[in-house]
mmCIF file of C-alpha atoms and ligand atoms in Angstrom:
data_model
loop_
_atom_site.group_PDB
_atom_site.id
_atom_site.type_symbol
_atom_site.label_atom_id
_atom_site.label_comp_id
_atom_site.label_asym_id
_atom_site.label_seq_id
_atom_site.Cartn_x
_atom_site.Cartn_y
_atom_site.Cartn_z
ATOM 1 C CA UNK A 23 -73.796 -6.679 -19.445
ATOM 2 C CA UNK A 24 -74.300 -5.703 -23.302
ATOM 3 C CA UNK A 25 -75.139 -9.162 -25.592
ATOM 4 C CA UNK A 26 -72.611 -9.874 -28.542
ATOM 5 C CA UNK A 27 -73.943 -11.390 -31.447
ATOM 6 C CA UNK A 28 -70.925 -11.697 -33.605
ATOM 7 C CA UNK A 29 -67.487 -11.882 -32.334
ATOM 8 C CA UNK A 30 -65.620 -9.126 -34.270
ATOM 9 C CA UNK A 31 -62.349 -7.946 -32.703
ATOM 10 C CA UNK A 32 -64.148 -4.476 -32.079
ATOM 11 C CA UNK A 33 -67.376 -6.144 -30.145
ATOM 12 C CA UNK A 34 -64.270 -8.368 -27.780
ATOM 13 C CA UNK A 35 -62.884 -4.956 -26.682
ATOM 14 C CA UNK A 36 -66.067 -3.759 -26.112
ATOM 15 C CA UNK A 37 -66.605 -6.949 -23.711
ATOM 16 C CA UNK A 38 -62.471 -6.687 -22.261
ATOM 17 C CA UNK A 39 -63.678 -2.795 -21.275
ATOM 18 C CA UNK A 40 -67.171 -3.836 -19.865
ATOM 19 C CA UNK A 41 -65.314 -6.745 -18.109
ATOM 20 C CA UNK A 42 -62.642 -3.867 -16.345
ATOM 21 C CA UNK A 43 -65.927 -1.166 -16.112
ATOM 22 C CA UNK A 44 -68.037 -3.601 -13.972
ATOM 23 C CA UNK A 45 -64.976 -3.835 -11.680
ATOM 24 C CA UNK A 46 -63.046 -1.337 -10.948
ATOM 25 C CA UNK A 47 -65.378 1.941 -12.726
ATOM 26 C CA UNK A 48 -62.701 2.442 -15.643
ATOM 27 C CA UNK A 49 -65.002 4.924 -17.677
ATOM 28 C CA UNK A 50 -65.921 6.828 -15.205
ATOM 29 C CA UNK A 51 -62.456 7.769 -14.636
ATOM 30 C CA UNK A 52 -60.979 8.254 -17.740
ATOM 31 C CA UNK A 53 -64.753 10.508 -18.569
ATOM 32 C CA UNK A 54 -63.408 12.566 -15.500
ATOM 33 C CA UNK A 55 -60.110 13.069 -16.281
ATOM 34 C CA UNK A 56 -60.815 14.082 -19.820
ATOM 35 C CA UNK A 57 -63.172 16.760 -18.986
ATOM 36 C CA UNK A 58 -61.418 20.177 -18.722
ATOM 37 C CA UNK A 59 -63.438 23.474 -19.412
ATOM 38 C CA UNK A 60 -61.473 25.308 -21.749
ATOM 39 C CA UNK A 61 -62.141 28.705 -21.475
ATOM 40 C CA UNK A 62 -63.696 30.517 -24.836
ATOM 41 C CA UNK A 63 -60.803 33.292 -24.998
ATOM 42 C CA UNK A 64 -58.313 30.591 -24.674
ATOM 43 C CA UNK A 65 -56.329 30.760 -28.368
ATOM 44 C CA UNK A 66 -52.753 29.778 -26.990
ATOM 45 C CA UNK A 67 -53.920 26.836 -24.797
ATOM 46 C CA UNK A 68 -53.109 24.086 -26.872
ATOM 47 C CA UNK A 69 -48.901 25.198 -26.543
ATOM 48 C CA UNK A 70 -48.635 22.580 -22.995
ATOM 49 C CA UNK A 71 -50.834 19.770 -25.346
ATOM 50 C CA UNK A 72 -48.295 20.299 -27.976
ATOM 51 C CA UNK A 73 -45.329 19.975 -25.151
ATOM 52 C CA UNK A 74 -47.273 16.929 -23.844
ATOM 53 C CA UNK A 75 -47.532 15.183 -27.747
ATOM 54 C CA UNK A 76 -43.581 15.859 -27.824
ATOM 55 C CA UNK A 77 -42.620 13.908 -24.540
ATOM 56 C CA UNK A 78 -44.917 11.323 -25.715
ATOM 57 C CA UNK A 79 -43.186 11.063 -29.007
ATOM 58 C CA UNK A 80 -39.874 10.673 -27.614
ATOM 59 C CA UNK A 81 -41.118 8.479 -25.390
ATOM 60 C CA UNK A 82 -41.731 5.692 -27.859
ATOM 61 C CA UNK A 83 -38.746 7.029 -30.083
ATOM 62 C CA UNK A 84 -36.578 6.473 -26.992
ATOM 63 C CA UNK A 85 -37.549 2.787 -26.317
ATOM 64 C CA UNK A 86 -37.296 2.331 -30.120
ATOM 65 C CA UNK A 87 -33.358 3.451 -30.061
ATOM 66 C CA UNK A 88 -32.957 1.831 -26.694
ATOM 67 C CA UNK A 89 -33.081 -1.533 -28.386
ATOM 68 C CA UNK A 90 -30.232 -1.072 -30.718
ATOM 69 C CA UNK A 91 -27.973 1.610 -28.673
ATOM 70 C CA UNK A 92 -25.559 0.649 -26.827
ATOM 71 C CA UNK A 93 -23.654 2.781 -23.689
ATOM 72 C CA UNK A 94 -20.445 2.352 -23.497
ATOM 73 C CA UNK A 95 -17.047 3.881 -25.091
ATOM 74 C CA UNK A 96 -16.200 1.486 -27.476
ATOM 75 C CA UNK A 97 -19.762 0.871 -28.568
ATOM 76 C CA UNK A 98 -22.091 4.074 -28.308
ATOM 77 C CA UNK A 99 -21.123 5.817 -31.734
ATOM 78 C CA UNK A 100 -21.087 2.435 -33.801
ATOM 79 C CA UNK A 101 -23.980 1.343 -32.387
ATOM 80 C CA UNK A 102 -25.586 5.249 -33.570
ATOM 81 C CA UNK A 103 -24.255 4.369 -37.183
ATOM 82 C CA UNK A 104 -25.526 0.855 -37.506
ATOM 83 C CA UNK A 105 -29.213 2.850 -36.580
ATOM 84 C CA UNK A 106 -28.409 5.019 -39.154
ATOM 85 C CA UNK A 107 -27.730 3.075 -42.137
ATOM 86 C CA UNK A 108 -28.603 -0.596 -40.605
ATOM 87 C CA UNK A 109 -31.641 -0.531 -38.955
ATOM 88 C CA UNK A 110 -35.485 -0.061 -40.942
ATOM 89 C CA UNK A 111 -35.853 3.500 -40.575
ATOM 90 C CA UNK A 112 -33.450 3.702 -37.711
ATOM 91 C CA UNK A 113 -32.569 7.045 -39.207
ATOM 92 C CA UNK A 114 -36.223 8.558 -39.067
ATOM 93 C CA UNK A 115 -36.140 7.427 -35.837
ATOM 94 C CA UNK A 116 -33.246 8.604 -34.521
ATOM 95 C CA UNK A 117 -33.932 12.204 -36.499
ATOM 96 C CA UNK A 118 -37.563 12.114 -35.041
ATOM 97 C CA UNK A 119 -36.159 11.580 -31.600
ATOM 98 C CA UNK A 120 -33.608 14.463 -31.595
ATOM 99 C CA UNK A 121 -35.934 16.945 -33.895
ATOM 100 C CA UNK A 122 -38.554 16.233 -31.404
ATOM 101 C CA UNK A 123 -35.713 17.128 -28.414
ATOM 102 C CA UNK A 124 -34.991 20.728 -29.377
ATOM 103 C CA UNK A 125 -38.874 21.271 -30.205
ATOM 104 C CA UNK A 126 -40.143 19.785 -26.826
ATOM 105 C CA UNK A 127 -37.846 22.620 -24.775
ATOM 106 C CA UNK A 128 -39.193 25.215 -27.781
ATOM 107 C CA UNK A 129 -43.010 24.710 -26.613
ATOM 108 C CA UNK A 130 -41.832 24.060 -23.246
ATOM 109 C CA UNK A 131 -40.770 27.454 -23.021
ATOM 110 C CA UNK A 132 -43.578 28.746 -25.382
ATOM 111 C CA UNK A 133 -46.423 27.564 -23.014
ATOM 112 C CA UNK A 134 -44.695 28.686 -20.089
ATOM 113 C CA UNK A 135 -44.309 32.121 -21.815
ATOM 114 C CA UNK A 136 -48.360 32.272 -22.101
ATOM 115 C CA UNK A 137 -48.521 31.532 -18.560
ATOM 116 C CA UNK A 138 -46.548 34.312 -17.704
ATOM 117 C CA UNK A 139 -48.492 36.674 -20.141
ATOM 118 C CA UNK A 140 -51.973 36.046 -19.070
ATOM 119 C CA UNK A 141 -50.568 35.893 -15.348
ATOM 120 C CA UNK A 142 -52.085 32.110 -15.213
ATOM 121 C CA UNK A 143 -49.261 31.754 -12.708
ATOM 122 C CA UNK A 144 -50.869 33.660 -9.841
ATOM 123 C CA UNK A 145 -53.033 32.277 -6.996
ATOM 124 C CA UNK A 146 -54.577 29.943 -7.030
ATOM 125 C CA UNK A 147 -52.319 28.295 -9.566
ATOM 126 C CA UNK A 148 -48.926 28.278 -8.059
ATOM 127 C CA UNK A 149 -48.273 24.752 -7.083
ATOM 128 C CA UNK A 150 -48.859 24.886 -10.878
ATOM 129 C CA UNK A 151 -46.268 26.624 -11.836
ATOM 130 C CA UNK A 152 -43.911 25.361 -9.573
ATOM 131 C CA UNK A 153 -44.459 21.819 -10.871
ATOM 132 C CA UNK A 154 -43.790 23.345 -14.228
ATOM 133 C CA UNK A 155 -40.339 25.087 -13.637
ATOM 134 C CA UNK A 156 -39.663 21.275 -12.645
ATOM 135 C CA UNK A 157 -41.188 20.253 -15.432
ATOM 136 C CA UNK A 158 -38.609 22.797 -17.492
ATOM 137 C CA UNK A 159 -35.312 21.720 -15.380
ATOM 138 C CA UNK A 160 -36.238 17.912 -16.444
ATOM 139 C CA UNK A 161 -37.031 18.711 -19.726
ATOM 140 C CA UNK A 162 -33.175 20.293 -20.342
ATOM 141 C CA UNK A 163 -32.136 17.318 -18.446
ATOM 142 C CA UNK A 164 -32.935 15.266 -21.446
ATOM 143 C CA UNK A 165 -31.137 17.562 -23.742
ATOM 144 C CA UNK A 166 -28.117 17.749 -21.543
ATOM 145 C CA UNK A 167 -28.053 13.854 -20.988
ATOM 146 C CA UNK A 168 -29.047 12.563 -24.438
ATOM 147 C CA UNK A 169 -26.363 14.938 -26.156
ATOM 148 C CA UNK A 170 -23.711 12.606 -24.717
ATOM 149 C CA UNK A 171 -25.306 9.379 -25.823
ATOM 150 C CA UNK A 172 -23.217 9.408 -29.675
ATOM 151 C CA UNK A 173 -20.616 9.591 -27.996
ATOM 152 C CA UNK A 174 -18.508 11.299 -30.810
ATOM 153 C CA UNK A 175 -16.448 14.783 -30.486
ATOM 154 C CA UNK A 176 -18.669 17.503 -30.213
ATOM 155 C CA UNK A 177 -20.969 15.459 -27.853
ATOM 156 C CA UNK A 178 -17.638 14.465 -25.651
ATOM 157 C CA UNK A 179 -16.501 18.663 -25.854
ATOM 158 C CA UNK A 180 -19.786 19.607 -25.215
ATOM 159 C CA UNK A 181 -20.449 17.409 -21.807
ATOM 160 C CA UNK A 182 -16.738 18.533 -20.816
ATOM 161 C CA UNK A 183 -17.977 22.515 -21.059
ATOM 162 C CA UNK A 184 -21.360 21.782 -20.101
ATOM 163 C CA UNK A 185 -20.058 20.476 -16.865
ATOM 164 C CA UNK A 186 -17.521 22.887 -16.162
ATOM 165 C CA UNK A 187 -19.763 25.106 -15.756
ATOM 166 C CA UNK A 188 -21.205 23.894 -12.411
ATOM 167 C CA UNK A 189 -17.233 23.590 -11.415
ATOM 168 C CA UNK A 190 -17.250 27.248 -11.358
ATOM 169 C CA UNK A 191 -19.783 27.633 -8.329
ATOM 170 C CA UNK A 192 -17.974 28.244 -5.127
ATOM 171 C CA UNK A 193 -16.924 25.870 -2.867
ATOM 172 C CA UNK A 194 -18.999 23.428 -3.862
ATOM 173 C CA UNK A 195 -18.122 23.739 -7.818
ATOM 174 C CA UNK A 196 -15.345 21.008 -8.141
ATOM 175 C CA UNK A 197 -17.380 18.456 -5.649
ATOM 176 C CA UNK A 198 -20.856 19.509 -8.207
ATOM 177 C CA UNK A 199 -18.067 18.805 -11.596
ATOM 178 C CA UNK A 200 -17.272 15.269 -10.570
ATOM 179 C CA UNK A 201 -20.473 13.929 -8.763
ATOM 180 C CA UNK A 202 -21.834 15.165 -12.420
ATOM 181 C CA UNK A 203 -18.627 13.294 -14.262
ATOM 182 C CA UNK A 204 -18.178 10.553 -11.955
ATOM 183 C CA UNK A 205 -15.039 11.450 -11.564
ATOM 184 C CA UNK A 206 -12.386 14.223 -12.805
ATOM 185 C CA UNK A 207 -12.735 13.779 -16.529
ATOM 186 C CA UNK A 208 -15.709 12.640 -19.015
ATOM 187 C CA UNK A 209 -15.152 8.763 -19.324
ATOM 188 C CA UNK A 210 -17.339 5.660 -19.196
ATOM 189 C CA UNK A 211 -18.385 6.537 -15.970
ATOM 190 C CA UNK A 212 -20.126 9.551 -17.260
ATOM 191 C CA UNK A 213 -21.538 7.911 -20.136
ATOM 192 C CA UNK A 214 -23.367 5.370 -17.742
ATOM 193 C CA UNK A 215 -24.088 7.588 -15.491
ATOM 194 C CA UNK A 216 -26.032 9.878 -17.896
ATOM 195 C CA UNK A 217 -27.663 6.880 -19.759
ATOM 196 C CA UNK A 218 -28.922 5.889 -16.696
ATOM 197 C CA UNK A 219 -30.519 9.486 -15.990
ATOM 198 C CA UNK A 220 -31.452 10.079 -19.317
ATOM 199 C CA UNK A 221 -33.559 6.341 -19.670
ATOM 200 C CA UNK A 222 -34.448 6.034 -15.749
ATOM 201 C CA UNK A 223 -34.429 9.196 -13.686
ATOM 202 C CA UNK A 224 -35.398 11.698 -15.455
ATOM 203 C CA UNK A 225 -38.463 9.954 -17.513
ATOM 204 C CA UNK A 226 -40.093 8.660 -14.230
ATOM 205 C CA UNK A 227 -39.214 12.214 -12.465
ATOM 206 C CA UNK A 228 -41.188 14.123 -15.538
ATOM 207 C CA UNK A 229 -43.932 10.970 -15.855
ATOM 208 C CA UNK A 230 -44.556 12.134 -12.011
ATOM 209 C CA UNK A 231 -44.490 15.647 -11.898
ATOM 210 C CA UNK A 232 -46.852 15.685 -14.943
ATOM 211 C CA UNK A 233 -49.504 13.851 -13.342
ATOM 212 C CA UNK A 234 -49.516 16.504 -10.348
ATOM 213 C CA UNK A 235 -49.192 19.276 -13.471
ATOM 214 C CA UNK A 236 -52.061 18.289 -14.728
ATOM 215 C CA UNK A 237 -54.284 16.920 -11.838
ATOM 216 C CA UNK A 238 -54.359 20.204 -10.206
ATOM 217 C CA UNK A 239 -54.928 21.909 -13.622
ATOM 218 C CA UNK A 240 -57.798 19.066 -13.872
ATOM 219 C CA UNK A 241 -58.945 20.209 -10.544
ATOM 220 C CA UNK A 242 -58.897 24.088 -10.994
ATOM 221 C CA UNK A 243 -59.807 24.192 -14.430
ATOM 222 C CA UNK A 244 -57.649 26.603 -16.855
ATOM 223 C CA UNK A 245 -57.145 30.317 -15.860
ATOM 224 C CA UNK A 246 -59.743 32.316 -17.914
ATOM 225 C CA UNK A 247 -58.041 35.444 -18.361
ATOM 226 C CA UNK A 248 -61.793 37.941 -18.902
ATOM 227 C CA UNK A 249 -62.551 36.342 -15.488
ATOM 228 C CA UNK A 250 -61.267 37.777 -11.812
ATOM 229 C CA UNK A 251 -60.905 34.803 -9.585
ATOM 230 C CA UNK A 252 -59.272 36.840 -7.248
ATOM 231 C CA UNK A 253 -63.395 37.771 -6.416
ATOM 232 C CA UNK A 254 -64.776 34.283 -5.797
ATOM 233 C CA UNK A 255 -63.604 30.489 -5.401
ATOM 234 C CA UNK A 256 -60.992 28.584 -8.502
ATOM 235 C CA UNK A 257 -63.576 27.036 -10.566
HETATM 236 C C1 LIG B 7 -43.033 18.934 -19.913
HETATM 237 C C2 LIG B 7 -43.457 20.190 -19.849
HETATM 238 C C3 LIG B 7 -44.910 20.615 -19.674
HETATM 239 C C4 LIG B 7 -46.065 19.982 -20.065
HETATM 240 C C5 LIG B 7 -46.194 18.664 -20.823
HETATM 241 C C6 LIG B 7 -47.176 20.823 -19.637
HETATM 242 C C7 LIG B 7 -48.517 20.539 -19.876
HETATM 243 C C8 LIG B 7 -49.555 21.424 -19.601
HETATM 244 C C9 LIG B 7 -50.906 21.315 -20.120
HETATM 245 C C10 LIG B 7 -51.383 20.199 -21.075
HETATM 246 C C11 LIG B 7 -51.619 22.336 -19.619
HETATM 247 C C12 LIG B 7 -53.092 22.681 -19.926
HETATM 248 C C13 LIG B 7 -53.185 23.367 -21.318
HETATM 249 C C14 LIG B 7 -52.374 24.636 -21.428
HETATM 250 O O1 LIG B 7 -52.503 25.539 -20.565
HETATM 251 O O2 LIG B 7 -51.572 24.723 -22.377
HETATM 252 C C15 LIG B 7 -50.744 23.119 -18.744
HETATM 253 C C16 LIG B 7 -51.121 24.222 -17.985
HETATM 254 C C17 LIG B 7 -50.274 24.947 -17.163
HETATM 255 N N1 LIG B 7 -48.890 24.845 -17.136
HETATM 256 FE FE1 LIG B 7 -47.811 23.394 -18.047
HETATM 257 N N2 LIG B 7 -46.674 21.914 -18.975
HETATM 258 C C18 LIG B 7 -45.305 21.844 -18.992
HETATM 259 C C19 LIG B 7 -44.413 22.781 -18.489
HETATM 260 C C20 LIG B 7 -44.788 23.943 -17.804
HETATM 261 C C21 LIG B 7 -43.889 24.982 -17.390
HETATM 262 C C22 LIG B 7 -42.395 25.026 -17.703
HETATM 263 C C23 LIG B 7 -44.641 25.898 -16.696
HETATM 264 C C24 LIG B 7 -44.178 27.167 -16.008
HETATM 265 C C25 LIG B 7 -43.106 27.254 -15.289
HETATM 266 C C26 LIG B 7 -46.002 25.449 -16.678
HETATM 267 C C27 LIG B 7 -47.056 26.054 -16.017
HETATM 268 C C28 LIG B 7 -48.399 25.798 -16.256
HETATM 269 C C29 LIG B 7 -49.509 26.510 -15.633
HETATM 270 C C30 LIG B 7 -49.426 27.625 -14.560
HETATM 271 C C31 LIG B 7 -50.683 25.973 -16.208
HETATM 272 C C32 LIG B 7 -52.128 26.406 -15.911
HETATM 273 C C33 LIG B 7 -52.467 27.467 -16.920
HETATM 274 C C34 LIG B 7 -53.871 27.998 -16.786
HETATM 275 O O3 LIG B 7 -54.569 27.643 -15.839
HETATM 276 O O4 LIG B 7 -54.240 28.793 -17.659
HETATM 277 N N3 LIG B 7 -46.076 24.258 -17.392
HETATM 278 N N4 LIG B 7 -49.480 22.531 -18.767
#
């Protein structure tokens, strides 16, 4: 136990996190979990980080707009325009939030593109890249979902297309159209219903198939592509 001799806010913390340390071993987990070898050749690593800073970001922009949204019909679109114009920098928010959408499934798709080129996808990695082609059908969930949430014409037209589309698989198209709709048209339902995904489902489905993403990349260590692991043991 370290001795305090003045009681600044910075030497409390220090005592909160010795407190935890002597407890449950806090730094010795978050020391482990931080260290990743990074290979020396690795120039396009940083593309998943960048992925990982955007879900992060809309994260906290989400909760932000969840306080003043509100889902339903007759609300949904006013309650958009009083964040607009109303709230303190609702509209950086709301811009941040929907900037940070189409840029999240950009690097998505960028990292997973530098997987494929340096072949980081073979063995051992594959549970890897599995959990990121989940990682990839959640993150267009959010698009998908989230373009509803205004609630104003082109979102409306562009749910009613967007989920026509499964209505065209066979035999199973119409039953895929309404479970999606909750029902035979966009309504209310649907606007729940993909509120619900968009703020529930689909942010504790990604929150949990990062930390398998990145627990086995913690345990293998990243793929250095001037190294054949195909000769020994994953790092
Ligand atoms: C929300 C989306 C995602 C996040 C936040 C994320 C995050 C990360 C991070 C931080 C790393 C380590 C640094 C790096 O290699 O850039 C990584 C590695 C990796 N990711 Fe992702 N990822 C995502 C989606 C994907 C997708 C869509 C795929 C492929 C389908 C994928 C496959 C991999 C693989 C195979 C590795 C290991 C690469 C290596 O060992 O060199 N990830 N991911």
């Amino acid at each position: 136990m370290r001795v305090i001799r003045s009681w600044t806010p910075m030497h409390l913390a220090q005592l909160t996190l010795d407190w935890i340390d002597e407890r449950i071993g806090l730094r010795g987990l978050i020391t482990a979990s931080l260290h990743v070898t990074i290979p020396r050749s690795a120039h396009t690593y940083y593309l998943g980080g960048i992925t990982l800073f955007f879900f992060m970001s809309q994260a906290v922009t989400g909760i932000l707009l969840s306080l003043y949204y509100r889902a339903s019909p007759e609300s949904a679109y006013d309650s958009v325009l009083f964040i607009m114009n109303q709230v303190n920098f609702g509209w950086l928010i709301r811009s941040v939030h929907a900037w940070g959408a189409n840029l999240m499934i950009v690097f998505c798709i960028l990292h997973m593109l530098r997987v494929v080129v340096q072949g980081a996808y073979k063995a051992p990695r594959e549970v890897t890249w599995l959990a990121g082609i989940a990682l990839l059908f959640v993150t267009l969930g959010f698009g998908f979902t989230g373009y509803l949430l205004p609630w104003d014409q082109r979102a409306y037209w562009a749910t009613t297309v967007g989920t026509e589309i499964p209505g065209a698989v066979p035999f199973i198209g119409s039953f895929l159209r309404d479970l999606m709709r909750g029902g035979a048209d966009v309504s209310a339902v649907t606007l729940t219903r993909f509120f619900g995904i968009h703020m529930l489902v689909l942010p504790a489905s990604l929150a949990g198939v990062l930390m398998a993403h990145l627990f086995i990349i913690h345990q293998q260590g990243l793929a250095d592509p001037k190294e054949d692991e195909t000769k020994g043991a994953a790092k």
